[in-house]
Short mmCIF file of N, CA and C and ligand atoms in Angstrom, two decimals:
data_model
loop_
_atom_site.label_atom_id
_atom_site.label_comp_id
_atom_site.label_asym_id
_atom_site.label_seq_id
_atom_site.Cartn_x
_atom_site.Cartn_y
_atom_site.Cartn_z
N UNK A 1 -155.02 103.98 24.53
CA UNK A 1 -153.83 103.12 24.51
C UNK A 1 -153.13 103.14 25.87
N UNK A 2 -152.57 101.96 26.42
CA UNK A 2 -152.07 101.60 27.57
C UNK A 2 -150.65 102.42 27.39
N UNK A 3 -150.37 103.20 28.89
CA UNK A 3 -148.86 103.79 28.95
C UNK A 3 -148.15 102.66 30.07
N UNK A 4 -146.29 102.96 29.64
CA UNK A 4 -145.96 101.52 30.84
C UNK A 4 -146.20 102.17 32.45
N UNK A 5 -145.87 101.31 33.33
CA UNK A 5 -145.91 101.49 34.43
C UNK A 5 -144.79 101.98 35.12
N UNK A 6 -144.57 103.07 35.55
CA UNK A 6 -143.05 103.51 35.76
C UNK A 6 -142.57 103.16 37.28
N UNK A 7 -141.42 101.44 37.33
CA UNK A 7 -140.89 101.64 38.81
C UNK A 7 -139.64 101.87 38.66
N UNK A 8 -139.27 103.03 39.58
CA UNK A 8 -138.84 104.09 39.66
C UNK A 8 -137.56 103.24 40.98
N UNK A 9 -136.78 103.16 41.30
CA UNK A 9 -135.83 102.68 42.54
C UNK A 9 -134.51 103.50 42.64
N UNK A 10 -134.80 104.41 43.82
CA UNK A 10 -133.51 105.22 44.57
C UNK A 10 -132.50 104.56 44.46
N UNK A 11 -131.31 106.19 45.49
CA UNK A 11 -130.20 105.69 45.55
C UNK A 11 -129.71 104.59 46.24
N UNK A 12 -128.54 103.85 46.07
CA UNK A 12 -128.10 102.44 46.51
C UNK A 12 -128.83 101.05 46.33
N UNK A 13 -130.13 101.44 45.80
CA UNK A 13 -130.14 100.14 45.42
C UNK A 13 -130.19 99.65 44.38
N UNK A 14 -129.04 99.88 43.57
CA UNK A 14 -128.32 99.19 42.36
C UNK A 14 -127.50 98.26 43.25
N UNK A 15 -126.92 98.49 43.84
CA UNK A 15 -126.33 97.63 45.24
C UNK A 15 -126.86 96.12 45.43
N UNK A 16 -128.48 96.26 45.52
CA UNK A 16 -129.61 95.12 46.17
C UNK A 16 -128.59 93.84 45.85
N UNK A 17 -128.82 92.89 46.44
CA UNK A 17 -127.65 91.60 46.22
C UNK A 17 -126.85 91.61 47.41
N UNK A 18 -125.97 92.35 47.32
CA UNK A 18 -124.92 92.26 48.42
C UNK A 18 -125.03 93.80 49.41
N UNK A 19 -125.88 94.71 49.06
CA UNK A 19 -126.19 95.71 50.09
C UNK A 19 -127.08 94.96 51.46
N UNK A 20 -125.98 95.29 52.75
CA UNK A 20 -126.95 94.60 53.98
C UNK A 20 -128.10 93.57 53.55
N UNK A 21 -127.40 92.59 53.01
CA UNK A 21 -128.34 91.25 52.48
C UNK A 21 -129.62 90.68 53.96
N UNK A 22 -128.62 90.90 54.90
CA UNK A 22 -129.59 90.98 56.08
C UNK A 22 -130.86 91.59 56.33
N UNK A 23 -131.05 93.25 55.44
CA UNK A 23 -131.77 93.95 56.06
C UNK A 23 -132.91 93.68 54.48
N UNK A 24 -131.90 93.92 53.21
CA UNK A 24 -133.04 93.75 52.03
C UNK A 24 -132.86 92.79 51.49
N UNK A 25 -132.54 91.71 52.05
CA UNK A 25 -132.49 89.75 51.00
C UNK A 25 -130.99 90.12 50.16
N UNK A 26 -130.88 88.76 49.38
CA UNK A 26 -130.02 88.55 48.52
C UNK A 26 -130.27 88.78 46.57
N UNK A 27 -131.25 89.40 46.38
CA UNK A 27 -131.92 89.16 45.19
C UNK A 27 -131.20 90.60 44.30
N UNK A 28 -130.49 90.90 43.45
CA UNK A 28 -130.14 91.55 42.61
C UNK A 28 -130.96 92.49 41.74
N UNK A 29 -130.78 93.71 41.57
CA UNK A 29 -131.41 94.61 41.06
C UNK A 29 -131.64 93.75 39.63
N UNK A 30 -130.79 93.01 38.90
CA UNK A 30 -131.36 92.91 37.67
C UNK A 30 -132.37 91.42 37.77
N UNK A 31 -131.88 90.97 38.99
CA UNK A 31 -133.18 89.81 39.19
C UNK A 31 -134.64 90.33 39.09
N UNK A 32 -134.18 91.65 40.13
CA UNK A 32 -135.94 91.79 40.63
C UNK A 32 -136.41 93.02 39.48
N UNK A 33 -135.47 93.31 38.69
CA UNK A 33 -136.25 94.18 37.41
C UNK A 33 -136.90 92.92 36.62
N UNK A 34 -136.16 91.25 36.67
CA UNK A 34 -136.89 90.35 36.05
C UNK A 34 -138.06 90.35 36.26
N UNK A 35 -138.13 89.86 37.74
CA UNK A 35 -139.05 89.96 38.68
C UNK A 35 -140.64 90.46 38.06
N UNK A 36 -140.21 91.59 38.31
CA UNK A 36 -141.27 92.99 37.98
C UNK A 36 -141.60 92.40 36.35
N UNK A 37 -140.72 92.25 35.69
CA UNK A 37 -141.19 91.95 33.76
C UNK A 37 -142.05 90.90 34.13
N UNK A 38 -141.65 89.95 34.49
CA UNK A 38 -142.64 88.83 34.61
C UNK A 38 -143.72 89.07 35.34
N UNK A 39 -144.00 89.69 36.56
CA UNK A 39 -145.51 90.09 36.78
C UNK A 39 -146.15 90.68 36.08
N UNK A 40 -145.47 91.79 35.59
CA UNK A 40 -146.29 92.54 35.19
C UNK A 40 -146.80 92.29 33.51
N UNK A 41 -146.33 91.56 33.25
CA UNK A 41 -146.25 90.68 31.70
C UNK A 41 -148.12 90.18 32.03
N UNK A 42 -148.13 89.01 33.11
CA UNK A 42 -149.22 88.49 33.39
C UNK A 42 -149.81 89.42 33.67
N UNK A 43 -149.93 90.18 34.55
CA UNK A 43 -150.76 91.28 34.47
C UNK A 43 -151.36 92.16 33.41
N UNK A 44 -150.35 91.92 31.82
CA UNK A 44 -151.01 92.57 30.94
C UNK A 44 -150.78 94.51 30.73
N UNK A 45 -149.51 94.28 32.04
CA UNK A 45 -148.81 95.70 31.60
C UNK A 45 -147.56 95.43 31.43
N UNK A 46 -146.99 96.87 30.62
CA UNK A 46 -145.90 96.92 30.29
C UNK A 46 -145.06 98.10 31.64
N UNK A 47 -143.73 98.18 31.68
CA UNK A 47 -143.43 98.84 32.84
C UNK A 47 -141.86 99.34 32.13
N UNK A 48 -141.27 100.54 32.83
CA UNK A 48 -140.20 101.01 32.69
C UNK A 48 -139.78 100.84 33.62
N UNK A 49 -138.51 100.12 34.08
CA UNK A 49 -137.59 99.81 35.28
C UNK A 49 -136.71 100.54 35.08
N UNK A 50 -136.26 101.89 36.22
CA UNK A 50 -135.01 101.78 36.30
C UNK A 50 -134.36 102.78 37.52
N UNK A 51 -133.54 102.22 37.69
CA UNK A 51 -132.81 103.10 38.98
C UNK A 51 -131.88 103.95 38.77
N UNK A 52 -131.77 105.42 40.10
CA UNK A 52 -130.90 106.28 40.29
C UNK A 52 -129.96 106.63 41.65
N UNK A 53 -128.72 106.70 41.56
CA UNK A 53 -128.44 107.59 42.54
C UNK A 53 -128.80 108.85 42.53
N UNK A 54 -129.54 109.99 41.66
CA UNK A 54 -128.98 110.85 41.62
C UNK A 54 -131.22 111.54 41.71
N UNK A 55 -130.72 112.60 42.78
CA UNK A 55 -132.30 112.31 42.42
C UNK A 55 -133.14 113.31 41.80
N UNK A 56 -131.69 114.23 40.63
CA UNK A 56 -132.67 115.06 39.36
C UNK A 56 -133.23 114.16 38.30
N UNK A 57 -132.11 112.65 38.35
CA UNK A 57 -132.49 111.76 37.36
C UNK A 57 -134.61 111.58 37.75
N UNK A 58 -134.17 111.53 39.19
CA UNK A 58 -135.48 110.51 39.28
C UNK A 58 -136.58 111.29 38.69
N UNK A 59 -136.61 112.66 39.55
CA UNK A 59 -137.72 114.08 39.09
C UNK A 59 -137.57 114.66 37.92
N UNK A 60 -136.70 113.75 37.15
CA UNK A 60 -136.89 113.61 35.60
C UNK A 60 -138.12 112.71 35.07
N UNK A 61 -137.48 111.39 35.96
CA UNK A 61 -138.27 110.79 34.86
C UNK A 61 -139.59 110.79 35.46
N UNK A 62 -140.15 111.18 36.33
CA UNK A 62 -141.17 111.60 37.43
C UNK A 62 -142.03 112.30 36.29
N UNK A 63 -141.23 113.60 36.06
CA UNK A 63 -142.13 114.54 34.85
C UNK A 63 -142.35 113.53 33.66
N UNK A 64 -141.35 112.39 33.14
CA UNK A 64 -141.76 112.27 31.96
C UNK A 64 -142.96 111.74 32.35
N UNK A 65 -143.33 111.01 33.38
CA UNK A 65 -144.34 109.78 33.45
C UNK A 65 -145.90 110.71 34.13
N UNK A 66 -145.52 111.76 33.50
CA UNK A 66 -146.50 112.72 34.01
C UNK A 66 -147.52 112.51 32.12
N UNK A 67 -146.85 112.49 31.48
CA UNK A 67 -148.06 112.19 30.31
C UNK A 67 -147.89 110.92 29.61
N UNK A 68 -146.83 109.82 30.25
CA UNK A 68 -146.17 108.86 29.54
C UNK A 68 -146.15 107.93 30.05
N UNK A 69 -147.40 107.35 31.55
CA UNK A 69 -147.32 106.39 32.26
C UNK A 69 -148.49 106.13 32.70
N UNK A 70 -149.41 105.44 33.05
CA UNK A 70 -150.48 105.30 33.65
C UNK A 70 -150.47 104.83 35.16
N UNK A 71 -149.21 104.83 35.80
CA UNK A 71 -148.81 105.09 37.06
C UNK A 71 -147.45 104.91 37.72
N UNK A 72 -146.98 104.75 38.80
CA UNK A 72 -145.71 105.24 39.07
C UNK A 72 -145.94 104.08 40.38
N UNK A 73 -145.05 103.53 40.71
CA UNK A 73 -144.34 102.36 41.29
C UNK A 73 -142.80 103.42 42.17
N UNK A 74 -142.81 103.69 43.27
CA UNK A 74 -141.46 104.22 43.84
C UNK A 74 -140.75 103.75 44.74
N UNK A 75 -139.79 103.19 44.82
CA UNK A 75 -139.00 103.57 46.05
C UNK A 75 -138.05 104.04 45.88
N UNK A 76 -138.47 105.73 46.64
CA UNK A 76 -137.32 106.41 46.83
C UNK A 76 -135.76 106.42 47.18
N UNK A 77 -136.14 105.05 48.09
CA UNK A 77 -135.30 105.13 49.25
C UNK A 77 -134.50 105.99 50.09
N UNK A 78 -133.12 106.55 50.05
CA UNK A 78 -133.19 107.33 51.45
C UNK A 78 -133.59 109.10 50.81
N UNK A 79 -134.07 109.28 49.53
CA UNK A 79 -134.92 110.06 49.52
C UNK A 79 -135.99 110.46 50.13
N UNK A 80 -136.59 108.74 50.49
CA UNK A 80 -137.75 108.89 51.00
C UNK A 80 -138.00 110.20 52.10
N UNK A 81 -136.73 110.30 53.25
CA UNK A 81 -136.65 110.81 54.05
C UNK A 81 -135.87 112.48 53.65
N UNK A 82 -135.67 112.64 52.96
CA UNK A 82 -135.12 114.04 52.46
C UNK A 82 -135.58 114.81 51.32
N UNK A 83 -136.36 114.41 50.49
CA UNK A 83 -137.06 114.97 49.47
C UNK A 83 -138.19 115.18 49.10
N UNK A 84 -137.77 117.21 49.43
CA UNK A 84 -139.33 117.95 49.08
C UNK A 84 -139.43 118.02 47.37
N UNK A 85 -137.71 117.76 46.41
CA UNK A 85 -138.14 118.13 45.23
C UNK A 85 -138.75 116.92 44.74
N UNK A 86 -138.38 115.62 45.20
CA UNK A 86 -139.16 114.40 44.82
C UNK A 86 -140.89 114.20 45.07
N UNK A 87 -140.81 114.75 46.39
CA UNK A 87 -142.78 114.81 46.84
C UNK A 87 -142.83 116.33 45.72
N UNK A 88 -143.04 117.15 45.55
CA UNK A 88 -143.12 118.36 44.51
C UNK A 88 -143.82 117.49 42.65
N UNK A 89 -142.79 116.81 42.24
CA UNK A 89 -142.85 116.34 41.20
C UNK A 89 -143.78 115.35 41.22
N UNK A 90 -143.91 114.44 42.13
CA UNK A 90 -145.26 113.92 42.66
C UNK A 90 -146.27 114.23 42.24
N UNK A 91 -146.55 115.21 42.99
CA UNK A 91 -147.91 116.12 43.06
C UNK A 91 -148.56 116.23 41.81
N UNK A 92 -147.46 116.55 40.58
CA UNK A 92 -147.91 117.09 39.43
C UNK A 92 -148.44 115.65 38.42
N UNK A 93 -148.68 114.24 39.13
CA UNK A 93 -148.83 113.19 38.53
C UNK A 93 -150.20 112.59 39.30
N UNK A 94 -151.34 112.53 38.21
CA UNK A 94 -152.76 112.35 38.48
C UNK A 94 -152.80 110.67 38.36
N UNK A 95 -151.73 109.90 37.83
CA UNK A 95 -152.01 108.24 37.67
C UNK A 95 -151.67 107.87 39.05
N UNK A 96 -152.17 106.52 39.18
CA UNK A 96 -152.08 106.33 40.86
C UNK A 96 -150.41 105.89 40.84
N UNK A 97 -149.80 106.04 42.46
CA UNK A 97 -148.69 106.19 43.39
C UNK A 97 -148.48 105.54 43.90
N UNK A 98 -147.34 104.05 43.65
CA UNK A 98 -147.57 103.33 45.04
C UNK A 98 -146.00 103.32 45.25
N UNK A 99 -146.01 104.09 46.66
CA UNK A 99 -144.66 104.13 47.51
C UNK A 99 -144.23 102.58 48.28
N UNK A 100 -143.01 102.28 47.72
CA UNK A 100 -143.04 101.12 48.30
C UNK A 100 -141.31 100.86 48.95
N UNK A 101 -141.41 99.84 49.74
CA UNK A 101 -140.10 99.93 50.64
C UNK A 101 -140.08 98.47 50.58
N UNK A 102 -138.66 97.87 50.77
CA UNK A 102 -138.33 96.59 50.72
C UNK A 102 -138.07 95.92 52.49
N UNK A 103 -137.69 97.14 53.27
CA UNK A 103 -137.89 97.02 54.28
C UNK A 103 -139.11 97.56 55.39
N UNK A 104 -138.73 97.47 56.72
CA UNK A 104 -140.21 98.12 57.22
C UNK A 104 -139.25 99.43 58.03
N UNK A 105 -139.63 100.57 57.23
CA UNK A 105 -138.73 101.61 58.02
C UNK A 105 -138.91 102.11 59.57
N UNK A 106 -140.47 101.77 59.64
CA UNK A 106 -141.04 102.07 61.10
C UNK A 106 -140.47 101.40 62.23
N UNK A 107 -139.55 99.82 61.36
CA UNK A 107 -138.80 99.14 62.65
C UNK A 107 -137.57 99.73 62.69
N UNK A 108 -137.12 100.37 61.99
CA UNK A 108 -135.43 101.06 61.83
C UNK A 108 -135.78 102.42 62.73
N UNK A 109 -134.33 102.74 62.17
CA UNK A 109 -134.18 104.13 63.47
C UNK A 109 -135.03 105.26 63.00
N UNK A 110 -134.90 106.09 63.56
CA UNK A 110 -135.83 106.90 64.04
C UNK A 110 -136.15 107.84 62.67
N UNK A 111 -134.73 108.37 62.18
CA UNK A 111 -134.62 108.97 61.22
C UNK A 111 -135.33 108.41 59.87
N UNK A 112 -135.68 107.25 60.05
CA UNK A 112 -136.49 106.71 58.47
C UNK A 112 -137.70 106.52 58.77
N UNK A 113 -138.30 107.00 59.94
CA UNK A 113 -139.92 107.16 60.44
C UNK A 113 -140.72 107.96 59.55
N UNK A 114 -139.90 109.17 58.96
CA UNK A 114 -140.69 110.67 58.52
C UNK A 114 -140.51 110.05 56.81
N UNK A 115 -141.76 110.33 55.99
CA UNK A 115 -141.55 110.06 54.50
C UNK A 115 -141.80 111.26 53.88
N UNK A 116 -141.66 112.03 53.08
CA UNK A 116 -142.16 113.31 52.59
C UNK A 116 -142.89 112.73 51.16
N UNK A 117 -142.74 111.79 50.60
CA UNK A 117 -142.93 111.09 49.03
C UNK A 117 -144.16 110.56 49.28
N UNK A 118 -144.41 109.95 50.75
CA UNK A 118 -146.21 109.28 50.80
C UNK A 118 -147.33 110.17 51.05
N UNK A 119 -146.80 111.38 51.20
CA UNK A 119 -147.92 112.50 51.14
C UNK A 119 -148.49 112.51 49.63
N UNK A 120 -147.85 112.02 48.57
CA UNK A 120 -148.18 111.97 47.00
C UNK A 120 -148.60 110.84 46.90
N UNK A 121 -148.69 109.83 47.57
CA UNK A 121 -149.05 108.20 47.39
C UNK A 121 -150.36 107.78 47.67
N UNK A 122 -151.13 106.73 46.73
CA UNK A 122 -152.52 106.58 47.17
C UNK A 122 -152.24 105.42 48.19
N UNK A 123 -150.75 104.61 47.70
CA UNK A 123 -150.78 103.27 48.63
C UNK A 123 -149.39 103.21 49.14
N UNK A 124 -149.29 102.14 50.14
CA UNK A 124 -147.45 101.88 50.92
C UNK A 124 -147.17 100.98 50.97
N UNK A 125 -146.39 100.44 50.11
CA UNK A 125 -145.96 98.42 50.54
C UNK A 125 -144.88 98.80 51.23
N UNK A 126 -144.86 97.55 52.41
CA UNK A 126 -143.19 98.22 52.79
C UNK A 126 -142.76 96.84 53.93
N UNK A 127 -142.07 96.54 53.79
CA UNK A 127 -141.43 95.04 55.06
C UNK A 127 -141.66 93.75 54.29
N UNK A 128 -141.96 93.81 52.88
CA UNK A 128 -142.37 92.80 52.67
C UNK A 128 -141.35 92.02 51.58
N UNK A 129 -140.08 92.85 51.53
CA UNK A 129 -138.98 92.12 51.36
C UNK A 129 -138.89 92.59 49.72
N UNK A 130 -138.26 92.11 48.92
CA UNK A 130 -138.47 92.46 47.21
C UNK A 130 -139.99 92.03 46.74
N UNK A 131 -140.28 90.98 47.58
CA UNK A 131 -141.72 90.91 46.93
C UNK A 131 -142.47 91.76 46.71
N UNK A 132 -142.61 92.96 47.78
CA UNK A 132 -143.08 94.01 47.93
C UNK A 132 -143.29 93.98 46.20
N UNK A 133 -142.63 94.42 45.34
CA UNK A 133 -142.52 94.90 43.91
C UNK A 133 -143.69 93.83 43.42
N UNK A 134 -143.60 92.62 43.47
CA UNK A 134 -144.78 92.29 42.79
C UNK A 134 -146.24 92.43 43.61
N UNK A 135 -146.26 92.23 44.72
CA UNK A 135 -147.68 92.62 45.39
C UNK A 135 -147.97 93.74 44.64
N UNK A 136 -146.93 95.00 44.49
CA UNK A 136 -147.58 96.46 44.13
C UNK A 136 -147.62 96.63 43.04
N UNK A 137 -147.05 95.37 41.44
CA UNK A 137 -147.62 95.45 40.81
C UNK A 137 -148.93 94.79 40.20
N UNK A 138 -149.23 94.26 41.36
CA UNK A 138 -150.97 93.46 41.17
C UNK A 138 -151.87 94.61 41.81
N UNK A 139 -151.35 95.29 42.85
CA UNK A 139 -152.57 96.14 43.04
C UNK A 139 -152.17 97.17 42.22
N UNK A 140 -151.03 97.90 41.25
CA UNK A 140 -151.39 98.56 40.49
C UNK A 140 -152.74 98.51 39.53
N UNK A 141 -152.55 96.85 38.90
CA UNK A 141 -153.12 96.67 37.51
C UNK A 141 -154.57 96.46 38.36
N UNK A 142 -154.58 95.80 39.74
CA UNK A 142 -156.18 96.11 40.06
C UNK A 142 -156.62 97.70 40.37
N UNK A 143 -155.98 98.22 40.48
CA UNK A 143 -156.49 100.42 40.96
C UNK A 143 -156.78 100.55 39.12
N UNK A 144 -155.86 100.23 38.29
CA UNK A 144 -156.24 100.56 36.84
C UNK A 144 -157.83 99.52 35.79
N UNK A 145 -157.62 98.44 37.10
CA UNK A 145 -158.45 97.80 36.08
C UNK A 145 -160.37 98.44 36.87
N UNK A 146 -160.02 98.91 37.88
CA UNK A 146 -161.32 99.67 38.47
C UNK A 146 -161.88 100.91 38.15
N UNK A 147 -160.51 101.68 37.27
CA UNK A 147 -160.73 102.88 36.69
C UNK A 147 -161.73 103.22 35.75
C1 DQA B 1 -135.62 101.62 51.65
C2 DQA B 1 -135.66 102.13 53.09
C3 DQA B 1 -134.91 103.46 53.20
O1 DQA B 1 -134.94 103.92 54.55
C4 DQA B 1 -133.46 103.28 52.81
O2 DQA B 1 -132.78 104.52 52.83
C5 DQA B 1 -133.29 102.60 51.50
C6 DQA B 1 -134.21 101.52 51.13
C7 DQA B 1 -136.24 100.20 51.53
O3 DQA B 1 -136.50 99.79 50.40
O4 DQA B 1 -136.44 99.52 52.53
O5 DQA B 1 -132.35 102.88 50.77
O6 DQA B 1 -136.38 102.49 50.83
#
């Protein structure tokens, strides 16, 4: 039996909409959780959306989706760059990983160069705006449909 797909979205971007619309578009966290339902609908998976500031929430639900997901969808965000307990909880999850970013951090400053979370990741979407979320849920359901 199929488990959902867990995307997982860090702190501040409950924000998405009017956070630096410049840097991540204008599209609303509850747009692009639409977003995500509707791909992943066609795709023929089901998915758990949901976001945290807080990031015991996240390495919560990290563990649940350790026997309760058939893979994990992340962006940390500015976790990305500070969390060994987020890469840790990682580790302990054998379904595939795809770390993904709405922006391209490699063009930002310096400090969002280093990721500690893609050392756990099989894949990286990242600059490709909110779309990012549906590209990575088509190559999810293609890594699962090769399994
Ligand atoms: C982000 C990039 C991070 O550097 C930043 O802290 C975020 C969002 C992105 O989606 O582009 O909050 O993960």
């Amino acid at each position: 039996m199929s488990k959902p797909i867990f995307i997982l979205n860090g702190p501040n971007l409950n924000l998405l909409g009017t956070r630096e619309p410049e840097i991540y578009g204008s599209t609303s966290l509850a747009d692009l959780k639409a977003m995500c339902e509707a791909r992943a609908k066609k795709c023929g998976l089901e998915i758990f959306f949901e976001q945290s500031n807080s990031e015991a929430q996240i390495v919560d639900w990290i563990h649940d989706a350790i026997n309760g997901s058939d893979g994990i969808i992340i962006n940390p965000a500015a976790f990305t760059h500070t969390s060994v307990a987020i890469l840790d909880a990682l580790m302990n999850v054998k379904s595939p990983i795809i770390e993904l970013h709405i922006s391209n951090p490699h063009k930002r400053e310096e400090f969002r160069h280093h990721s500690y979370t893609t050392f756990a990741a099989q894949g990286l979407i990242a600059g490709l705006g909110v779309n990012g979320y549906v590209h990575a849920i088509d190559a999810m359901a293609d890594m699962l449909a090769a399994d």
